[in-house]
Amino acid sequence: MLKKERYEAFIKHFSENMPVAETELHYENPFQLLVAVVLSAQCTDKRINMVTPALFRDFPGPEYLAASNFDELFPYIKSVSYPNNKTKHLLGLGKMLVEDFGGKVPETVAELIKLPGVGRKTANVITSVVWNQPNMAVDTHVFRVSKRLGLVTQTAKTPLEVEKQLIRHIPKEYVHVAHHWLILHGRYTCLARKPKCEECSITHLCKYFEKNYGTVTRSTK
């Protein structure tokens, strides 16, 4: 299968079987999503969704974070991974949003990555989820699944290399949703240690499956 055909098959399958794919983080506005994504680094969405209701209730906007302090904020997020650093990040993030961005979440990757705790991946998530910009956030799921499927080369060693290859081949109108397709497939089917190949409906386009189990003819559901 040529790379172009592989991408076409990937988009066709998920467009038909998962036309609506969204983040599993709970949020109501760009600020809440930004906070949730910062907290979700190396932590599960399930855990973040347990923490954020109380956090968003008592800190509904960046001005509340900006006016807070470590001892006040830390108890809200102490159960997430790296709570000390993330508390500091949120305090700095709130202050910068108020002082530099008028209390608004910026809409570009270049501006977002200036915020404490916000790297390229987080910035890509925010811009793609909130504004449907054609930006591809590469987390561990996207990195693993895109390489297993053969969408990117095995020589792509960094998230940025994977991001560039995916952006190059996925039509712009699908980039923001393809991000979720890859994440959800990795989270529930193409698991890191033991992928559920017997349950997978895209083995017909998967290089990992072909290498480990041989080629089989399988139509999309």
Coordinates of N, CA and C in Angstrom, one line a residue:
M1 N 0.9 -1.2 0.0 CA 0.0 0.0 0.0 C 0.9 1.2 0.0
L2 N 0.6 2.1 -0.9 CA 1.4 3.4 -1.0 C 1.0 4.3 0.2
K3 N 1.9 5.2 0.5 CA 1.6 6.1 1.7 C 0.3 6.9 1.4
K4 N 0.1 7.4 0.2 CA -1.1 8.1 -0.1 C -2.3 7.3 0.1
E5 N -2.3 6.0 -0.3 CA -3.4 5.1 -0.2 C -3.6 4.8 1.3
R6 N -2.6 4.7 2.1 CA -2.7 4.5 3.5 C -3.4 5.6 4.2
Y7 N -3.0 6.8 3.9 CA -3.7 8.0 4.5 C -5.1 8.1 4.1
E8 N -5.4 7.8 2.8 CA -6.8 7.8 2.3 C -7.6 6.8 3.0
A9 N -7.1 5.6 3.2 CA -7.8 4.6 3.9 C -8.1 4.9 5.4
F10 N -7.1 5.5 6.0 CA -7.2 6.0 7.4 C -8.3 7.0 7.5
I11 N -8.3 8.0 6.7 CA -9.3 9.1 6.8 C -10.7 8.5 6.4
K12 N -10.7 7.7 5.4 CA -12.0 7.1 5.0 C -12.6 6.3 6.2
H13 N -11.8 5.5 6.8 CA -12.4 4.6 7.9 C -12.9 5.5 9.1
F14 N -12.1 6.4 9.5 CA -12.5 7.2 10.7 C -13.6 8.2 10.4
S15 N -13.6 8.7 9.2 CA -14.6 9.6 8.8 C -16.0 9.0 8.8
E16 N -16.0 7.7 8.5 CA -17.2 6.9 8.4 C -17.6 6.3 9.8
N17 N -16.6 6.0 10.6 CA -16.9 5.2 11.8 C -16.7 6.1 13.1
M18 N -16.0 7.2 13.0 CA -15.9 8.1 14.1 C -15.9 9.6 13.6
P19 N -17.0 10.0 13.0 CA -17.1 11.3 12.4 C -16.9 12.4 13.5
V20 N -17.4 12.1 14.7 CA -17.3 13.1 15.8 C -16.3 12.5 16.8
A21 N -15.1 13.2 16.9 CA -14.1 12.7 17.8 C -13.6 14.0 18.6
E22 N -13.7 13.9 19.9 CA -13.4 15.1 20.7 C -12.5 14.7 21.9
T23 N -11.9 15.7 22.5 CA -11.2 15.5 23.7 C -12.1 14.9 24.8
E24 N -11.5 14.1 25.7 CA -12.3 13.5 26.8 C -12.1 14.4 28.1
L25 N -11.4 15.5 28.0 CA -11.3 16.4 29.1 C -12.6 17.2 29.1
H26 N -13.1 17.5 30.3 CA -14.3 18.2 30.5 C -13.9 19.7 30.7
Y27 N -14.6 20.5 29.9 CA -14.3 22.0 29.9 C -15.5 22.7 29.3
E28 N -15.6 24.0 29.6 CA -16.7 24.8 29.1 C -16.2 26.0 28.3
N29 N -15.0 26.4 28.4 CA -14.4 27.5 27.7 C -12.9 27.3 27.5
P30 N -12.3 28.2 26.6 CA -10.9 28.0 26.3 C -10.0 28.0 27.6
F31 N -10.3 28.9 28.6 CA -9.5 28.9 29.8 C -9.5 27.6 30.5
Q32 N -10.7 27.0 30.7 CA -10.8 25.7 31.3 C -10.1 24.6 30.6
L33 N -10.1 24.6 29.3 CA -9.4 23.6 28.5 C -7.9 23.8 28.7
L34 N -7.5 25.0 28.6 CA -6.0 25.3 28.8 C -5.5 24.8 30.2
V35 N -6.3 25.0 31.2 CA -5.9 24.6 32.5 C -5.9 23.0 32.6
A36 N -6.9 22.4 32.0 CA -7.1 21.0 32.0 C -5.9 20.3 31.3
V37 N -5.6 20.9 30.1 CA -4.5 20.3 29.3 C -3.1 20.4 30.0
V38 N -2.9 21.6 30.6 CA -1.7 21.7 31.4 C -1.6 20.7 32.5
L39 N -2.7 20.5 33.2 CA -2.7 19.5 34.3 C -2.6 18.0 33.8
S40 N -3.0 17.8 32.5 CA -3.1 16.4 32.0 C -1.7 15.9 31.6
A41 N -0.7 16.7 31.6 CA 0.6 16.2 31.2 C 1.0 15.0 32.1
Q42 N 1.3 13.9 31.5 CA 1.7 12.7 32.2 C 0.7 12.3 33.3
C43 N -0.6 12.5 33.0 CA -1.7 12.1 33.9 C -2.9 11.8 33.1
T44 N -3.8 11.0 33.6 CA -4.9 10.5 32.8 C -6.0 11.6 32.8
D45 N -6.8 11.6 31.7 CA -7.9 12.5 31.6 C -8.9 12.2 32.7
K46 N -9.1 10.9 33.0 CA -10.0 10.6 34.1 C -9.7 11.2 35.4
R47 N -8.4 11.3 35.7 CA -8.0 11.9 37.0 C -8.2 13.4 36.9
I48 N -7.9 14.0 35.8 CA -8.1 15.5 35.6 C -9.5 15.8 35.7
N49 N -10.4 15.0 35.2 CA -11.8 15.3 35.2 C -12.4 15.2 36.6
M50 N -11.7 14.5 37.5 CA -12.1 14.4 38.9 C -11.7 15.6 39.7
V51 N -10.6 16.2 39.2 CA -10.0 17.4 39.9 C -10.6 18.7 39.5
T52 N -10.9 18.9 38.2 CA -11.3 20.2 37.7 C -12.6 20.8 38.1
P53 N -13.7 20.0 38.5 CA -14.9 20.6 38.9 C -14.7 21.6 40.0
A54 N -14.1 21.2 41.1 CA -13.8 22.1 42.2 C -12.9 23.2 41.9
L55 N -11.9 22.9 41.1 CA -10.9 23.9 40.6 C -11.6 25.0 39.8
F56 N -12.4 24.6 38.8 CA -13.1 25.6 38.0 C -14.2 26.3 38.8
R57 N -14.8 25.7 39.8 CA -15.8 26.4 40.6 C -15.1 27.6 41.3
D58 N -14.0 27.3 41.9 CA -13.3 28.3 42.8 C -12.3 29.2 42.0
F59 N -11.9 28.8 40.8 CA -11.0 29.6 40.0 C -11.6 29.6 38.6
P60 N -12.7 30.4 38.4 CA -13.4 30.4 37.1 C -12.7 31.2 36.0
G61 N -11.7 31.9 36.3 CA -11.0 32.7 35.3 C -9.6 32.9 35.7
P62 N -8.7 33.4 34.8 CA -7.3 33.6 35.0 C -7.0 34.6 36.1
E63 N -7.9 35.6 36.3 CA -7.7 36.6 37.4 C -7.8 35.9 38.8
Y64 N -8.5 34.8 38.9 CA -8.5 34.1 40.2 C -7.2 33.4 40.5
L65 N -6.6 32.8 39.4 CA -5.3 32.2 39.6 C -4.3 33.3 39.9
A66 N -4.4 34.4 39.2 CA -3.4 35.4 39.3 C -3.4 36.0 40.8
A67 N -4.5 36.0 41.4 CA -4.7 36.5 42.7 C -4.4 35.5 43.8
S68 N -4.1 34.2 43.4 CA -4.0 33.2 44.4 C -2.5 33.0 44.8
N69 N -2.3 31.9 45.5 CA -0.9 31.6 45.9 C -0.8 30.1 46.0
F70 N 0.5 29.6 46.2 CA 0.7 28.2 46.2 C -0.1 27.4 47.2
D71 N -0.1 27.9 48.4 CA -0.8 27.2 49.5 C -2.3 27.1 49.3
E72 N -2.8 28.0 48.6 CA -4.3 28.0 48.4 C -4.6 27.1 47.2
L73 N -3.8 27.1 46.2 CA -4.1 26.4 45.0 C -3.7 24.9 45.0
F74 N -2.6 24.6 45.7 CA -2.1 23.3 45.7 C -3.1 22.2 46.1
P75 N -3.9 22.4 47.2 CA -4.8 21.3 47.6 C -5.8 20.9 46.5
Y76 N -6.1 21.8 45.6 CA -7.0 21.4 44.5 C -6.5 20.4 43.5
I77 N -5.1 20.4 43.4 CA -4.5 19.6 42.3 C -3.5 18.6 42.9
K78 N -3.5 18.4 44.2 CA -2.4 17.6 44.8 C -2.5 16.2 44.4
S79 N -3.6 15.7 43.8 CA -3.7 14.3 43.4 C -3.2 14.0 42.0
V80 N -2.9 15.1 41.2 CA -2.4 14.9 39.9 C -0.9 14.7 39.9
S81 N -0.3 14.3 38.7 CA 1.1 14.1 38.7 C 1.8 15.4 38.8
Y82 N 3.0 15.4 39.4 CA 3.8 16.6 39.5 C 3.0 17.9 40.0
P83 N 2.3 17.8 41.1 CA 1.5 18.8 41.6 C 2.2 20.1 41.9
N84 N 3.4 20.0 42.4 CA 4.2 21.2 42.8 C 4.5 22.1 41.6
N85 N 5.0 21.4 40.6 CA 5.3 22.2 39.3 C 4.1 22.7 38.7
K86 N 3.0 21.9 38.7 CA 1.8 22.4 38.0 C 1.1 23.5 38.7
T87 N 1.2 23.5 40.1 CA 0.7 24.6 40.8 C 1.4 25.9 40.4
K88 N 2.7 25.8 40.4 CA 3.5 27.0 40.0 C 3.2 27.4 38.5
H89 N 3.0 26.5 37.7 CA 2.6 26.8 36.3 C 1.3 27.5 36.2
L90 N 0.3 27.0 36.9 CA -1.0 27.6 36.8 C -1.0 29.0 37.4
L91 N -0.3 29.2 38.5 CA -0.2 30.6 39.1 C 0.5 31.6 38.1
G92 N 1.5 31.1 37.4 CA 2.2 31.9 36.5 C 1.4 32.1 35.2
L93 N 0.7 31.1 34.8 CA -0.2 31.2 33.6 C -1.3 32.2 33.9
G94 N -1.9 32.1 35.0 CA -3.0 33.1 35.3 C -2.5 34.5 35.3
K95 N -1.4 34.7 35.9 CA -0.8 36.1 36.0 C -0.5 36.6 34.6
M96 N 0.1 35.8 33.7 CA 0.5 36.2 32.4 C -0.7 36.4 31.5
L97 N -1.7 35.6 31.7 CA -3.0 35.8 30.9 C -3.6 37.2 31.2
V98 N -3.6 37.5 32.5 CA -4.1 38.8 32.9 C -3.3 40.0 32.5
E99 N -2.0 39.9 32.7 CA -1.1 41.0 32.4 C -0.7 41.2 31.0
D100 N -0.6 40.1 30.2 CA -0.1 40.2 28.8 C -1.2 40.0 27.8
F101 N -2.3 39.3 28.2 CA -3.3 39.0 27.1 C -4.7 39.4 27.5
G102 N -4.8 40.3 28.4 CA -6.1 40.9 28.8 C -7.1 39.9 29.3
G103 N -6.6 38.8 29.9 CA -7.4 37.8 30.5 C -8.0 36.8 29.5
K104 N -7.5 36.9 28.2 CA -8.0 36.0 27.2 C -7.0 35.0 26.8
V105 N -7.4 33.8 26.5 CA -6.5 32.8 26.0 C -6.1 33.1 24.6
P106 N -4.8 33.3 24.3 CA -4.3 33.6 23.0 C -4.7 32.5 22.0
E107 N -4.8 32.9 20.7 CA -5.3 32.0 19.7 C -4.2 31.4 18.8
T108 N -2.9 31.7 19.1 CA -1.8 31.2 18.2 C -0.9 30.4 19.0
V109 N -0.2 29.4 18.4 CA 0.7 28.6 19.0 C 1.9 29.4 19.5
A110 N 2.3 30.4 18.7 CA 3.5 31.2 19.1 C 3.2 32.0 20.4
E111 N 2.0 32.4 20.6 CA 1.7 33.1 21.9 C 1.4 32.2 23.0
L112 N 0.8 31.1 22.7 CA 0.5 30.1 23.8 C 1.7 29.6 24.5
I113 N 2.8 29.3 23.7 CA 3.9 28.6 24.2 C 4.7 29.6 25.1
K114 N 4.4 30.9 25.2 CA 5.0 31.8 26.1 C 4.5 31.6 27.5
L115 N 3.3 30.9 27.7 CA 2.7 30.7 29.0 C 3.4 29.6 29.8
P116 N 3.6 29.8 31.1 CA 4.2 28.8 31.9 C 3.4 27.4 31.8
G117 N 4.2 26.4 31.6 CA 3.6 25.0 31.5 C 3.0 24.7 30.2
V118 N 3.1 25.6 29.2 CA 2.6 25.3 27.9 C 3.7 25.1 26.9
G119 N 3.8 23.9 26.4 CA 4.7 23.6 25.3 C 4.0 23.5 24.0
R120 N 4.7 23.1 23.0 CA 4.1 23.0 21.6 C 2.9 22.1 21.6
K121 N 3.0 20.9 22.3 CA 1.9 20.0 22.2 C 0.6 20.6 22.8
T122 N 0.8 21.2 24.0 CA -0.4 21.8 24.6 C -1.0 22.9 23.7
A123 N -0.1 23.7 23.2 CA -0.6 24.8 22.3 C -1.3 24.3 21.1
N124 N -0.8 23.2 20.5 CA -1.5 22.6 19.4 C -2.8 22.0 19.8
V125 N -2.9 21.5 21.0 CA -4.2 21.0 21.4 C -5.2 22.1 21.5
I126 N -4.9 23.2 22.2 CA -5.8 24.3 22.4 C -6.2 24.9 21.1
T127 N -5.3 25.1 20.2 CA -5.7 25.8 18.9 C -6.5 24.9 18.0
S128 N -6.2 23.6 18.1 CA -7.0 22.7 17.2 C -8.4 22.4 17.8
V129 N -8.5 22.2 19.1 CA -9.7 21.9 19.7 C -10.7 23.1 19.8
V130 N -10.2 24.2 20.2 CA -11.0 25.4 20.4 C -11.4 26.1 19.0
W131 N -10.3 26.2 18.2 CA -10.5 27.0 16.9 C -10.4 26.2 15.7
N132 N -10.3 24.8 15.8 CA -10.2 23.9 14.7 C -9.0 24.3 13.7
Q133 N -8.0 24.8 14.3 CA -6.8 25.1 13.5 C -6.1 23.8 13.1
P134 N -5.5 23.8 11.9 CA -4.9 22.5 11.4 C -3.5 22.3 12.1
N135 N -3.6 22.1 13.4 CA -2.4 21.8 14.2 C -2.5 20.4 14.8
M136 N -1.4 19.7 14.8 CA -1.4 18.3 15.2 C -0.5 18.2 16.5
A137 N -1.2 17.9 17.6 CA -0.5 17.7 18.9 C -0.1 16.2 18.9
V138 N 1.2 16.0 19.2 CA 1.7 14.7 19.2 C 2.0 14.2 20.6
D139 N 1.1 13.4 21.2 CA 1.4 12.8 22.5 C 1.9 11.4 22.3
T140 N 2.0 10.6 23.3 CA 2.5 9.3 23.2 C 1.6 8.4 22.3
H141 N 0.3 8.6 22.4 CA -0.6 7.8 21.6 C -0.4 8.1 20.1
V142 N -0.4 9.4 19.8 CA -0.3 9.8 18.4 C 1.1 9.3 17.8
F143 N 2.1 9.5 18.6 CA 3.5 9.1 18.2 C 3.5 7.6 17.9
R144 N 2.9 6.8 18.8 CA 3.0 5.3 18.7 C 2.1 4.8 17.5
V145 N 0.8 5.3 17.5 CA -0.1 4.8 16.5 C 0.3 5.2 15.1
S146 N 0.7 6.4 14.9 CA 1.0 6.9 13.6 C 2.2 6.1 13.0
K147 N 3.1 5.7 13.9 CA 4.3 4.9 13.4 C 3.8 3.4 13.2
R148 N 3.0 2.9 14.0 CA 2.5 1.5 13.8 C 1.7 1.4 12.5
L149 N 0.9 2.3 12.3 CA 0.1 2.3 11.1 C 0.9 2.5 9.8
G150 N 2.0 3.2 9.9 CA 2.8 3.4 8.8 C 2.5 4.8 8.2
L151 N 1.9 5.6 8.9 CA 1.6 7.0 8.5 C 2.8 7.9 8.5
V152 N 3.7 7.5 9.4 CA 5.0 8.3 9.4 C 6.1 7.2 9.4
T153 N 7.3 7.7 9.1 CA 8.4 6.7 9.0 C 9.0 6.3 10.4
Q154 N 9.6 5.2 10.4 CA 10.2 4.7 11.7 C 11.4 5.5 12.1
T155 N 11.9 6.3 11.1 CA 13.1 7.1 11.4 C 12.7 8.4 12.1
A156 N 11.4 8.7 12.2 CA 10.9 9.9 12.9 C 11.1 9.7 14.4
K157 N 12.0 10.4 15.0 CA 12.4 10.1 16.4 C 11.8 11.1 17.4
T158 N 11.3 12.2 16.9 CA 10.8 13.2 17.9 C 9.3 13.5 17.6
P159 N 8.6 14.0 18.5 CA 7.2 14.5 18.3 C 7.1 15.5 17.1
L160 N 8.1 16.4 17.1 CA 8.0 17.4 16.0 C 8.2 16.8 14.6
E161 N 9.0 15.8 14.5 CA 9.2 15.1 13.2 C 7.9 14.4 12.8
V162 N 7.3 13.7 13.8 CA 6.0 13.0 13.5 C 4.9 14.1 13.2
E163 N 4.9 15.2 13.9 CA 3.9 16.2 13.6 C 4.1 16.7 12.2
K164 N 5.3 17.0 11.7 CA 5.5 17.5 10.4 C 5.1 16.5 9.3
Q165 N 5.3 15.3 9.5 CA 4.9 14.3 8.5 C 3.4 14.1 8.4
L166 N 2.8 14.1 9.6 CA 1.3 14.0 9.6 C 0.7 15.2 8.9
I167 N 1.2 16.4 9.3 CA 0.6 17.7 8.7 C 0.8 17.7 7.2
R168 N 1.9 17.1 6.7 CA 2.2 17.1 5.3 C 1.2 16.3 4.5
H169 N 0.7 15.2 5.1 CA -0.1 14.3 4.4 C -1.6 14.3 4.7
I170 N -2.0 14.8 5.8 CA -3.4 14.9 6.1 C -4.0 16.2 5.6
P171 N -5.1 16.2 4.9 CA -5.7 17.4 4.4 C -6.1 18.3 5.6
K172 N -5.9 19.6 5.4 CA -6.1 20.6 6.5 C -7.4 20.4 7.2
E173 N -8.5 20.1 6.5 CA -9.8 20.1 7.1 C -10.0 18.9 8.0
Y174 N -9.0 17.9 8.0 CA -9.1 16.7 8.8 C -8.1 16.7 10.0
V175 N -7.1 17.7 10.0 CA -6.1 17.6 10.9 C -6.6 17.6 12.4
H176 N -7.5 18.6 12.7 CA -7.9 18.7 14.1 C -8.6 17.5 14.6
V177 N -9.4 16.8 13.7 CA -10.1 15.6 14.2 C -9.2 14.4 14.1
A178 N -8.3 14.4 13.2 CA -7.4 13.2 13.0 C -6.5 13.1 14.3
H179 N -6.2 14.2 14.9 CA -5.5 14.2 16.2 C -6.3 13.3 17.2
H180 N -7.6 13.5 17.3 CA -8.4 12.7 18.2 C -8.6 11.2 17.8
W181 N -8.6 11.0 16.5 CA -8.7 9.7 16.0 C -7.5 8.8 16.4
L182 N -6.3 9.4 16.3 CA -5.1 8.7 16.7 C -5.0 8.5 18.2
I183 N -5.4 9.5 19.0 CA -5.4 9.4 20.4 C -6.3 8.3 20.9
L184 N -7.6 8.4 20.5 CA -8.6 7.5 20.9 C -8.3 6.0 20.5
H185 N -7.8 5.9 19.3 CA -7.4 4.6 18.8 C -6.2 4.0 19.7
G186 N -5.3 4.9 20.0 CA -4.2 4.5 20.9 C -4.6 4.2 22.3
R187 N -5.6 4.9 22.8 CA -6.0 4.8 24.2 C -6.8 3.6 24.4
Y188 N -7.6 3.1 23.4 CA -8.5 2.0 23.7 C -8.3 0.8 22.8
T189 N -7.5 0.9 21.7 CA -7.3 -0.3 20.9 C -5.8 -0.6 20.7
C190 N -5.1 0.4 20.2 CA -3.7 0.2 19.9 C -2.8 0.5 21.1
L191 N -3.0 -0.3 22.1 CA -2.3 -0.1 23.4 C -0.8 -0.2 23.3
A192 N -0.1 0.4 24.2 CA 1.4 0.4 24.1 C 2.0 -1.0 24.2
R193 N 1.6 -1.7 25.3 CA 2.2 -2.9 25.6 C 1.6 -4.1 24.9
K194 N 0.3 -4.1 24.8 CA -0.4 -5.2 24.1 C -1.6 -4.7 23.3
P195 N -1.3 -4.3 22.0 CA -2.3 -3.8 21.2 C -3.4 -4.8 20.9
K196 N -4.7 -4.4 20.9 CA -5.8 -5.3 20.7 C -6.1 -5.5 19.2
C197 N -5.1 -6.1 18.5 CA -5.2 -6.3 17.1 C -6.4 -7.2 16.7
E198 N -6.8 -8.1 17.6 CA -7.9 -8.9 17.3 C -9.2 -8.2 17.2
E199 N -9.3 -7.0 17.9 CA -10.5 -6.1 17.9 C -10.4 -5.0 16.9
C200 N -9.2 -4.8 16.3 CA -9.0 -3.6 15.5 C -9.6 -3.7 14.1
S201 N -10.2 -2.7 13.7 CA -10.9 -2.7 12.4 C -10.1 -2.0 11.3
I202 N -8.8 -1.7 11.6 CA -8.0 -1.1 10.5 C -6.7 -1.8 10.3
T203 N -6.7 -3.1 10.6 CA -5.5 -4.0 10.4 C -5.1 -4.0 8.9
H204 N -6.1 -3.8 8.1 CA -5.8 -3.8 6.6 C -4.9 -2.7 6.2
L205 N -4.7 -1.7 7.0 CA -3.8 -0.6 6.6 C -2.6 -0.5 7.5
C206 N -2.5 -1.4 8.4 CA -1.5 -1.3 9.5 C -0.2 -2.1 9.2
K207 N 0.9 -1.4 9.2 CA 2.2 -2.0 9.0 C 2.6 -2.9 10.2
Y208 N 2.3 -2.5 11.4 CA 2.6 -3.3 12.6 C 1.9 -4.6 12.5
F209 N 0.6 -4.7 12.1 CA -0.1 -5.9 11.9 C 0.5 -6.8 10.8
E210 N 0.8 -6.1 9.7 CA 1.4 -6.9 8.6 C 2.7 -7.5 9.0
K211 N 3.5 -6.8 9.7 CA 4.8 -7.3 10.1 C 4.7 -8.4 11.1
N212 N 3.8 -8.4 12.0 CA 3.7 -9.3 13.1 C 2.7 -10.5 12.9
Y213 N 1.7 -10.2 12.0 CA 0.7 -11.3 11.8 C 0.5 -11.7 10.3
G214 N 1.1 -11.0 9.4 CA 1.0 -11.2 8.0 C -0.2 -10.4 7.5
T215 N -0.2 -10.3 6.2 CA -1.3 -9.5 5.5 C -2.6 -10.3 5.4
V216 N -3.7 -9.6 5.8 CA -5.0 -10.2 5.6 C -5.9 -9.2 4.9
T217 N -6.8 -9.7 4.2 CA -7.8 -8.8 3.6 C -8.9 -8.5 4.5
R218 N -9.1 -7.3 4.8 CA -10.1 -6.9 5.7 C -10.7 -5.6 5.3
S219 N -12.0 -5.5 5.2 CA -12.7 -4.3 4.7 C -13.1 -3.5 6.0
T220 N -13.2 -2.2 5.7 CA -13.6 -1.3 6.8 C -15.0 -1.6 7.2
K221 N -15.3 -1.4 8.5 CA -16.7 -1.6 9.0 C -17.6 -0.4 8.6

